[in-house]
Coordinates of C-alpha atoms and ligand atoms in Angstrom, one line a residue:
X3 CA -82.6 42.9 22.5
X4 CA -83.0 40.4 25.4
X5 CA -85.9 38.0 25.9
X6 CA -88.3 37.2 22.9
X7 CA -91.9 36.2 23.4
X8 CA -93.1 33.0 21.7
X9 CA -95.7 33.8 19.2
X10 CA -98.3 31.1 20.1
X11 CA -97.7 30.6 23.9
X12 CA -96.9 34.2 24.9
X13 CA -94.2 33.0 27.1
X14 CA -90.9 34.9 27.0
X15 CA -88.2 32.6 25.7
X16 CA -84.5 33.6 26.0
X17 CA -82.6 34.3 22.8
X18 CA -80.3 31.5 21.8
X19 CA -76.6 31.6 22.0
X20 CA -76.4 32.9 18.4
X21 CA -78.8 35.8 19.2
X22 CA -77.2 36.6 22.5
X23 CA -73.6 36.8 21.4
X24 CA -72.3 40.5 21.3
X25 CA -68.9 41.5 19.9
X26 CA -67.3 44.5 21.6
X27 CA -67.6 47.7 19.7
X28 CA -64.8 49.6 21.5
X29 CA -61.2 48.4 21.5
X30 CA -57.8 48.9 20.0
X31 CA -59.2 47.7 16.6
X32 CA -62.5 48.1 15.0
X33 CA -64.7 45.0 15.2
X34 CA -65.3 43.0 12.0
X35 CA -61.7 42.5 11.2
X36 CA -60.5 39.9 13.5
X37 CA -63.6 39.7 15.7
X38 CA -65.6 37.6 15.7
X39 CA -62.8 35.2 14.7
X40 CA -65.3 33.0 12.7
X41 CA -67.1 34.2 9.6
X42 CA -70.5 36.0 10.1
X43 CA -73.5 34.6 8.3
X44 CA -74.4 37.7 6.5
X45 CA -72.6 40.8 5.3
X46 CA -73.5 44.2 3.8
X47 CA -70.9 46.5 2.2
X48 CA -71.8 50.0 1.5
X49 CA -69.8 52.9 0.1
X50 CA -71.0 56.5 0.5
X51 CA -70.0 59.8 -1.1
X52 CA -70.2 62.9 0.7
X53 CA -73.1 65.4 -0.4
X54 CA -71.8 68.4 -2.1
X55 CA -70.9 71.2 0.4
X56 CA -70.2 68.8 3.0
X57 CA -66.9 69.3 4.8
X58 CA -64.9 68.1 7.9
X59 CA -67.4 69.3 10.3
X60 CA -70.4 67.6 8.8
X61 CA -68.4 64.4 8.3
X62 CA -67.3 64.5 11.9
X63 CA -70.9 64.8 13.1
X64 CA -71.7 61.9 10.8
X65 CA -69.1 59.6 12.2
X66 CA -70.3 60.6 15.7
X67 CA -73.9 59.5 14.8
X68 CA -72.6 56.4 13.1
X69 CA -70.5 55.2 15.8
X70 CA -73.3 55.9 18.5
X71 CA -75.7 53.9 16.6
X72 CA -73.2 51.0 15.8
X73 CA -72.2 50.9 19.5
X74 CA -75.9 50.6 20.6
X75 CA -76.9 48.1 18.0
X76 CA -73.8 45.9 18.4
X77 CA -74.6 45.7 22.2
X78 CA -78.2 44.8 21.6
X79 CA -79.7 48.2 22.4
X80 CA -82.0 50.2 20.1
X81 CA -80.3 53.2 18.4
X82 CA -81.7 56.6 18.6
X83 CA -84.8 57.0 16.5
X84 CA -85.1 53.2 16.0
X85 CA -87.5 51.7 13.7
X86 CA -88.1 48.5 15.5
X87 CA -87.0 46.3 12.6
X88 CA -84.9 43.9 14.7
X89 CA -86.8 44.3 17.9
X90 CA -87.1 40.6 18.9
X91 CA -83.5 39.7 18.2
X92 CA -80.4 39.9 20.3
X93 CA -77.1 41.4 18.9
X94 CA -76.4 38.2 16.8
X95 CA -72.6 39.0 16.6
X96 CA -73.3 42.2 14.8
X97 CA -70.3 44.3 13.8
X98 CA -70.0 47.7 12.0
X99 CA -66.6 48.6 10.5
X100 CA -66.0 52.1 9.1
X101 CA -63.4 53.2 6.6
X102 CA -62.3 56.1 4.5
X103 CA -61.5 56.2 0.7
X104 CA -58.9 58.3 -0.8
X105 CA -61.3 60.8 -2.1
X106 CA -62.6 61.5 1.5
X107 CA -59.4 63.4 2.4
X108 CA -59.4 65.9 -0.5
X109 CA -63.2 66.5 0.0
X110 CA -62.9 67.4 3.6
X111 CA -59.6 69.5 3.4
X112 CA -57.6 66.7 4.9
X113 CA -55.5 65.7 1.9
X114 CA -52.3 66.3 3.9
X115 CA -53.4 63.7 6.5
X116 CA -54.2 60.8 3.9
X117 CA -52.1 57.9 4.7
X118 CA -49.2 57.4 2.2
X119 CA -50.2 53.7 2.0
X120 CA -53.6 54.5 0.6
X121 CA -52.7 54.2 -2.9
X122 CA -55.2 53.4 -5.5
X123 CA -55.3 49.7 -6.6
X124 CA -54.1 49.6 -10.1
X125 CA -56.1 48.1 -13.0
X126 CA -54.9 44.6 -13.8
X127 CA -55.0 43.0 -17.3
X128 CA -57.9 40.6 -16.6
X129 CA -60.1 43.2 -14.6
X130 CA -63.5 44.1 -15.8
X131 CA -64.0 46.9 -13.3
X132 CA -67.2 49.0 -13.1
X133 CA -66.3 52.4 -11.7
X134 CA -69.9 52.9 -10.4
X135 CA -69.5 49.9 -8.1
X136 CA -65.9 50.9 -7.1
X137 CA -64.3 53.3 -4.6
X138 CA -66.2 55.8 -2.5
X139 CA -65.6 58.5 0.1
X140 CA -66.7 56.4 3.1
X141 CA -67.3 52.7 3.6
X142 CA -69.2 50.5 6.0
X143 CA -69.1 46.8 6.5
X144 CA -71.9 45.2 8.5
X145 CA -71.7 41.7 9.6
X146 CA -74.1 39.6 11.6
X147 CA -75.4 36.2 12.2
X148 CA -79.0 37.1 11.5
X149 CA -80.3 38.6 8.2
X150 CA -82.9 41.0 9.9
X151 CA -80.2 42.3 12.3
X152 CA -77.8 43.0 9.4
X153 CA -80.4 44.8 7.2
X154 CA -81.6 46.8 10.4
X155 CA -78.1 48.0 11.0
X156 CA -77.5 49.0 7.5
X157 CA -80.8 50.7 7.2
X158 CA -80.2 52.7 10.4
X159 CA -76.8 53.9 9.3
X160 CA -77.9 54.8 5.8
X161 CA -80.8 56.9 7.2
X162 CA -78.3 58.5 9.7
X163 CA -76.3 59.7 6.7
X164 CA -79.2 61.5 5.2
X165 CA -78.2 65.0 3.9
X166 CA -74.5 64.4 4.5
X167 CA -73.5 61.3 2.5
X168 CA -75.3 59.2 -0.3
X169 CA -75.0 55.5 -1.1
X170 CA -72.5 55.1 -4.1
X171 CA -72.8 51.3 -4.1
X172 CA -74.0 48.6 -1.9
X173 CA -73.4 44.7 -2.0
X174 CA -74.7 41.9 0.2
X175 CA -73.3 38.5 0.7
X176 CA -73.3 35.5 3.1
X177 CA -71.6 32.6 4.7
X178 CA -72.9 29.6 6.4
X179 CA -75.3 30.1 9.3
X180 CA -73.7 29.3 12.8
X181 CA -74.8 25.8 13.8
X182 CA -75.3 24.6 10.1
X183 CA -72.5 22.0 10.5
X184 CA -71.9 19.6 13.3
X185 CA -68.8 21.5 14.4
X186 CA -67.3 24.9 13.5
X187 CA -65.7 24.7 10.1
X188 CA -63.9 26.9 7.6
X189 CA -66.5 28.2 5.2
X190 CA -67.1 27.0 1.6
X191 CA -67.4 29.4 -1.2
X192 CA -69.7 29.0 -4.3
X193 CA -67.3 26.9 -6.1
X194 CA -67.5 24.4 -3.4
X195 CA -64.1 24.9 -2.0
X196 CA -63.1 25.3 1.6
X197 CA -61.9 28.9 1.7
X198 CA -59.8 30.5 4.4
X199 CA -57.5 27.7 5.4
X200 CA -54.2 29.6 4.6
X201 CA -55.2 32.7 6.4
X202 CA -52.6 34.0 8.9
X203 CA -53.0 32.1 12.3
X204 CA -54.3 34.1 15.2
X205 CA -51.7 32.6 17.5
X206 CA -48.9 33.2 15.0
X207 CA -46.3 35.9 15.9
X208 CA -46.9 37.9 12.7
X209 CA -50.7 37.9 12.9
X210 CA -51.2 41.4 14.2
X211 CA -48.2 43.0 12.3
X212 CA -49.8 41.5 9.0
X213 CA -53.1 43.0 9.5
X214 CA -52.8 46.1 11.6
X215 CA -50.7 49.3 11.2
X216 CA -48.1 49.9 13.6
X217 CA -47.2 52.9 15.7
X218 CA -44.2 55.0 14.9
X219 CA -45.2 56.5 11.6
X220 CA -45.4 60.2 10.8
X221 CA -47.3 62.1 13.6
X222 CA -50.0 63.5 11.3
X223 CA -50.9 59.7 10.5
X224 CA -51.0 58.5 14.1
X225 CA -54.8 58.3 13.8
X226 CA -54.3 55.2 11.8
X227 CA -52.5 53.5 14.7
X228 CA -54.3 50.2 15.3
X229 CA -55.9 50.5 12.0
X230 CA -55.9 48.4 8.8
X231 CA -56.5 48.7 5.1
X232 CA -59.5 46.8 3.5
X233 CA -59.2 45.8 -0.2
X234 CA -62.7 45.1 -1.6
X235 CA -63.2 43.3 -4.7
X236 CA -66.4 42.0 -6.2
X237 CA -65.3 38.8 -7.9
X238 CA -67.8 37.0 -10.1
X239 CA -67.4 33.2 -10.6
X240 CA -67.7 31.8 -14.0
X241 CA -69.7 28.9 -12.6
X242 CA -70.5 27.3 -16.0
X243 CA -67.0 26.8 -17.2
X244 CA -66.1 25.8 -13.7
X245 CA -68.7 23.0 -13.7
X246 CA -67.5 21.6 -17.0
X247 CA -64.1 20.7 -15.2
X248 CA -63.8 17.3 -13.5
X249 CA -63.4 17.4 -9.7
X250 CA -59.7 16.5 -10.3
X251 CA -59.2 19.3 -12.6
X252 CA -60.9 21.7 -10.2
X253 CA -58.7 20.5 -7.4
X254 CA -55.5 21.1 -9.6
X255 CA -56.7 24.8 -10.3
X256 CA -56.6 25.4 -6.5
X257 CA -54.0 23.0 -5.3
X258 CA -56.2 21.5 -2.6
X259 CA -58.9 18.8 -2.3
X260 CA -62.4 19.7 -2.4
X261 CA -63.7 17.4 0.3
X262 CA -61.2 18.0 3.1
X263 CA -59.3 21.0 1.9
X264 CA -56.0 19.1 2.2
X265 CA -53.1 20.3 0.0
X266 CA -52.5 18.1 -3.1
X267 CA -49.1 17.6 -1.8
X268 CA -50.3 15.7 1.4
X269 CA -50.9 12.0 1.6
X270 CA -54.4 10.3 1.8
X271 CA -56.1 11.1 5.1
X272 CA -54.6 14.5 5.4
X273 CA -56.7 17.5 6.6
X274 CA -56.9 21.2 5.5
X275 CA -54.3 22.1 8.4
X276 CA -51.6 19.6 6.9
X277 CA -49.0 22.1 5.7
X278 CA -48.7 22.3 1.9
X279 CA -45.3 21.4 0.4
X280 CA -44.6 23.3 -2.7
X281 CA -41.5 21.2 -3.7
X282 CA -43.3 17.7 -3.5
X283 CA -43.5 15.7 -6.8
X284 CA -46.1 13.0 -7.8
X285 CA -44.9 9.5 -8.7
X286 CA -45.3 10.5 -12.4
X287 CA -42.8 13.3 -11.8
X288 CA -45.0 16.3 -12.0
X289 CA -45.5 19.0 -9.3
X290 CA -48.1 17.8 -6.7
X291 CA -49.3 21.3 -6.5
X292 CA -49.2 22.5 -10.1
X293 CA -47.2 25.4 -11.1
X294 CA -50.2 27.4 -11.9
X295 CA -52.3 26.3 -8.9
X296 CA -53.9 29.2 -7.1
X297 CA -52.4 28.4 -3.5
X298 CA -48.9 28.1 -5.0
X299 CA -49.1 31.5 -6.9
X300 CA -50.9 33.4 -4.0
X301 CA -48.8 32.0 -1.1
X302 CA -46.5 34.4 0.9
X303 CA -43.6 32.1 0.0
X304 CA -44.2 33.0 -3.8
X305 CA -44.6 36.7 -3.0
X306 CA -41.6 37.8 -0.8
X307 CA -43.8 37.0 2.4
X308 CA -46.7 39.3 1.3
X309 CA -49.6 38.1 3.5
X310 CA -53.2 39.2 4.2
X311 CA -56.3 38.2 6.1
X312 CA -59.1 37.0 3.7
X313 CA -62.6 37.6 5.2
X314 CA -65.3 37.7 2.5
X315 CA -68.8 36.9 1.8
X316 CA -70.4 34.9 -1.0
X317 CA -73.0 36.7 -3.0
X318 CA -75.9 35.8 -5.5
X319 CA -77.7 38.7 -7.2
X320 CA -79.9 36.7 -9.5
X321 CA -79.2 35.9 -13.2
X322 CA -77.5 37.8 -15.9
X323 CA -79.2 38.3 -19.4
X324 CA -77.2 35.2 -20.7
X325 CA -78.8 33.1 -18.0
X326 CA -75.5 32.7 -15.9
X327 CA -75.7 33.4 -12.1
X328 CA -74.5 36.7 -11.1
X329 CA -72.7 35.0 -8.2
X330 CA -69.2 35.0 -6.6
X331 CA -67.2 36.4 -3.8
X332 CA -67.3 39.7 -2.1
X333 CA -63.5 39.5 -1.6
X334 CA -62.3 41.5 1.3
X335 CA -58.7 41.5 2.4
X336 CA -57.3 43.2 5.6
X337 CA -53.6 44.2 5.6
X338 CA -51.4 46.5 7.3
X339 CA -50.5 47.9 3.8
X340 CA -52.5 47.5 0.6
X341 CA -49.3 46.8 -1.1
X342 CA -49.5 43.3 0.1
X343 CA -52.7 42.8 -2.0
X344 CA -51.3 44.6 -5.0
X345 CA -48.2 42.5 -4.9
X346 CA -50.1 39.2 -4.8
X347 CA -52.8 40.2 -7.3
X348 CA -50.1 41.3 -9.8
X349 CA -48.6 37.9 -9.8
X350 CA -52.2 36.1 -9.7
X351 CA -53.4 38.0 -12.7
X352 CA -51.0 36.6 -15.0
X353 CA -50.0 33.1 -13.6
X354 CA -53.0 31.8 -11.6
X355 CA -55.1 29.1 -13.3
X356 CA -58.1 30.4 -11.3
X357 CA -58.0 33.6 -13.3
X358 CA -59.9 31.8 -16.2
X359 CA -62.9 31.0 -13.9
X360 CA -63.4 34.4 -12.3
X361 CA -63.9 38.1 -13.2
X362 CA -62.9 41.1 -10.9
X363 CA -65.8 43.5 -11.4
X364 CA -65.4 46.2 -8.9
X365 CA -62.5 47.4 -6.6
X366 CA -62.0 49.6 -3.8
X367 CA -59.5 50.3 -0.8
X368 CA -60.2 52.0 2.5
X369 CA -58.2 53.3 5.3
X370 CA -59.9 51.7 8.5
X371 CA -58.8 53.6 11.6
X372 CA -58.1 51.9 14.8
X373 CA -61.2 51.2 17.2
X374 CA -62.8 53.9 19.3
X375 CA -62.2 54.1 23.1
X376 CA -65.4 54.5 25.1
X377 CA -66.8 58.0 24.7
X378 CA -64.9 58.4 21.4
X379 CA -66.2 57.8 17.9
X380 CA -64.4 56.1 15.0
X381 CA -62.2 58.5 13.1
X382 CA -62.2 61.1 15.9
X383 CA -58.5 61.3 15.8
X384 CA -58.4 62.2 12.2
X385 CA -61.4 64.5 12.3
X386 CA -60.6 66.5 15.4
X387 CA -57.0 65.8 15.8
Ligands
LIG30 C1 -55.0 38.8 -4.3 C2 -55.3 37.9 -3.6 C3 -56.3 36.8 -3.8 C4 -57.4 36.7 -4.6 C5 -57.9 37.9 -5.5 C6 -58.2 35.5 -4.4 C7 -59.3 35.1 -5.0 C8 -59.9 33.9 -4.9 N1 -59.4 32.9 -4.1 C9 -60.4 31.8 -4.1 C10 -60.3 30.5 -3.4 C11 -59.3 30.2 -2.7 N2 -58.2 30.9 -2.3 C12 -57.3 30.1 -1.5 C13 -56.2 30.5 -0.9 C14 -55.5 31.8 -1.1 N3 -55.9 32.8 -1.9 C15 -55.2 33.9 -1.6 C16 -55.2 35.1 -2.2 C17 -56.2 35.5 -3.1 N4 -57.3 34.9 -3.5 C18 -54.2 33.5 -0.7 C19 -53.2 34.4 -0.2 C20 -54.4 32.2 -0.3 C21 -53.6 31.4 0.7 C22 -52.5 30.8 0.0 C23 -51.7 29.9 1.1 O1 -50.6 30.5 1.6 O2 -52.0 28.9 1.4 C24 -57.9 28.8 -1.4 C25 -57.4 27.7 -0.5 C26 -57.9 27.6 0.9 C27 -57.4 28.8 1.6 O3 -56.2 28.9 2.0 O4 -58.2 29.6 1.9 C28 -59.2 28.8 -2.0 C29 -60.1 27.7 -2.2 C30 -61.5 32.3 -4.9 C31 -62.7 31.4 -5.2 C32 -61.2 33.5 -5.4 C33 -61.9 34.5 -6.2 C34 -63.2 34.3 -6.4
FE2_31 FE1 -57.6 32.8 -3.0

């Protein structure tokens, strides 16, 4: 990290604010959930399965190695045995987040300490799930504002797992680069919608309670204090049929305008922050936000208050045999209990107009422990407690 040397002049030039920004690794919560607050430009998700014969001791050693490497790289230092791939770059808001899948607990003799909330996500009627790209014993989410920094982190962590855990599946995605817009804005997804507006407000009184587990549970699950549950869904967008809709039809599928992100219940000139009014009617007498509009069906008001933080990455993995793009959303939600996602998705699968334009192709849920204190590694309270 630090100063870079200009290729032609040889003069050292300081890294820009994008490069120099470091997100703390240590804290009550792991980084990559609510820090940094804005979306990172790139993301890698990788699930690992433990190698046969690997138990709790080897898993603990791996989490120790992973945490040490993640702490160094996120703070702009070279990890042990570095390969110099990101040598010129600063930390670029790198975050590394670690999670445990259900199968981790039985494979390490820790089944009795698996959180009760870590239930498998059920199959929904519209699902087209590929089991090989789903689930996994361990999970890593890498986020960064620079592609090379992101690859470097993933590569270092994958190498550090050698002999202990093997990659089960890996997916990469992106958001807009910082500085691409004149001022910071909510990201757009590959359907062209402003995506993220209705997320819980960081200043709201229920923000932390929605996302993070609370103290006071059973003692053998105290290792999850300050933790969260990540639900990961690879959702392909059917961009051909989507493009066949008029813009007005597309707006009715979601319930918000494409340009401003304002809800269809709001008057002209409203912005994405204008509150939606589910009971407003048009002059013609129909619901301004249609009955099957995505935001109506997904809203906490329609789901007994069930809420989650959505923080995903778009993906594009080339073209399928039929010529359509293999593109969509690496949809990641963070919640204090995966039941929030299950409740909302159960409703969406039957009633949401958007269902006709997307396919859920992989699914996983991970218990993501609280952050490590200095000198500690992520998951230590589970593995050594
Ligand atoms: C189970 C939960 C959800 C899935 C799956 C999901 C998929 C999905 N969503 C979009 C695009 C948008 N979603 C928007 C809002 C929104 N979506 C969910 C939940 C799921 N979405 C919630 C809880 C909300 C917020 C509702 C509210 O209270 O306002 C929006 C509107 C802008 C926003 O609030 O972010 C868009 C656009 C896609 C493309 C997609 C699958 C590919
Ligand atoms: Fe949504």
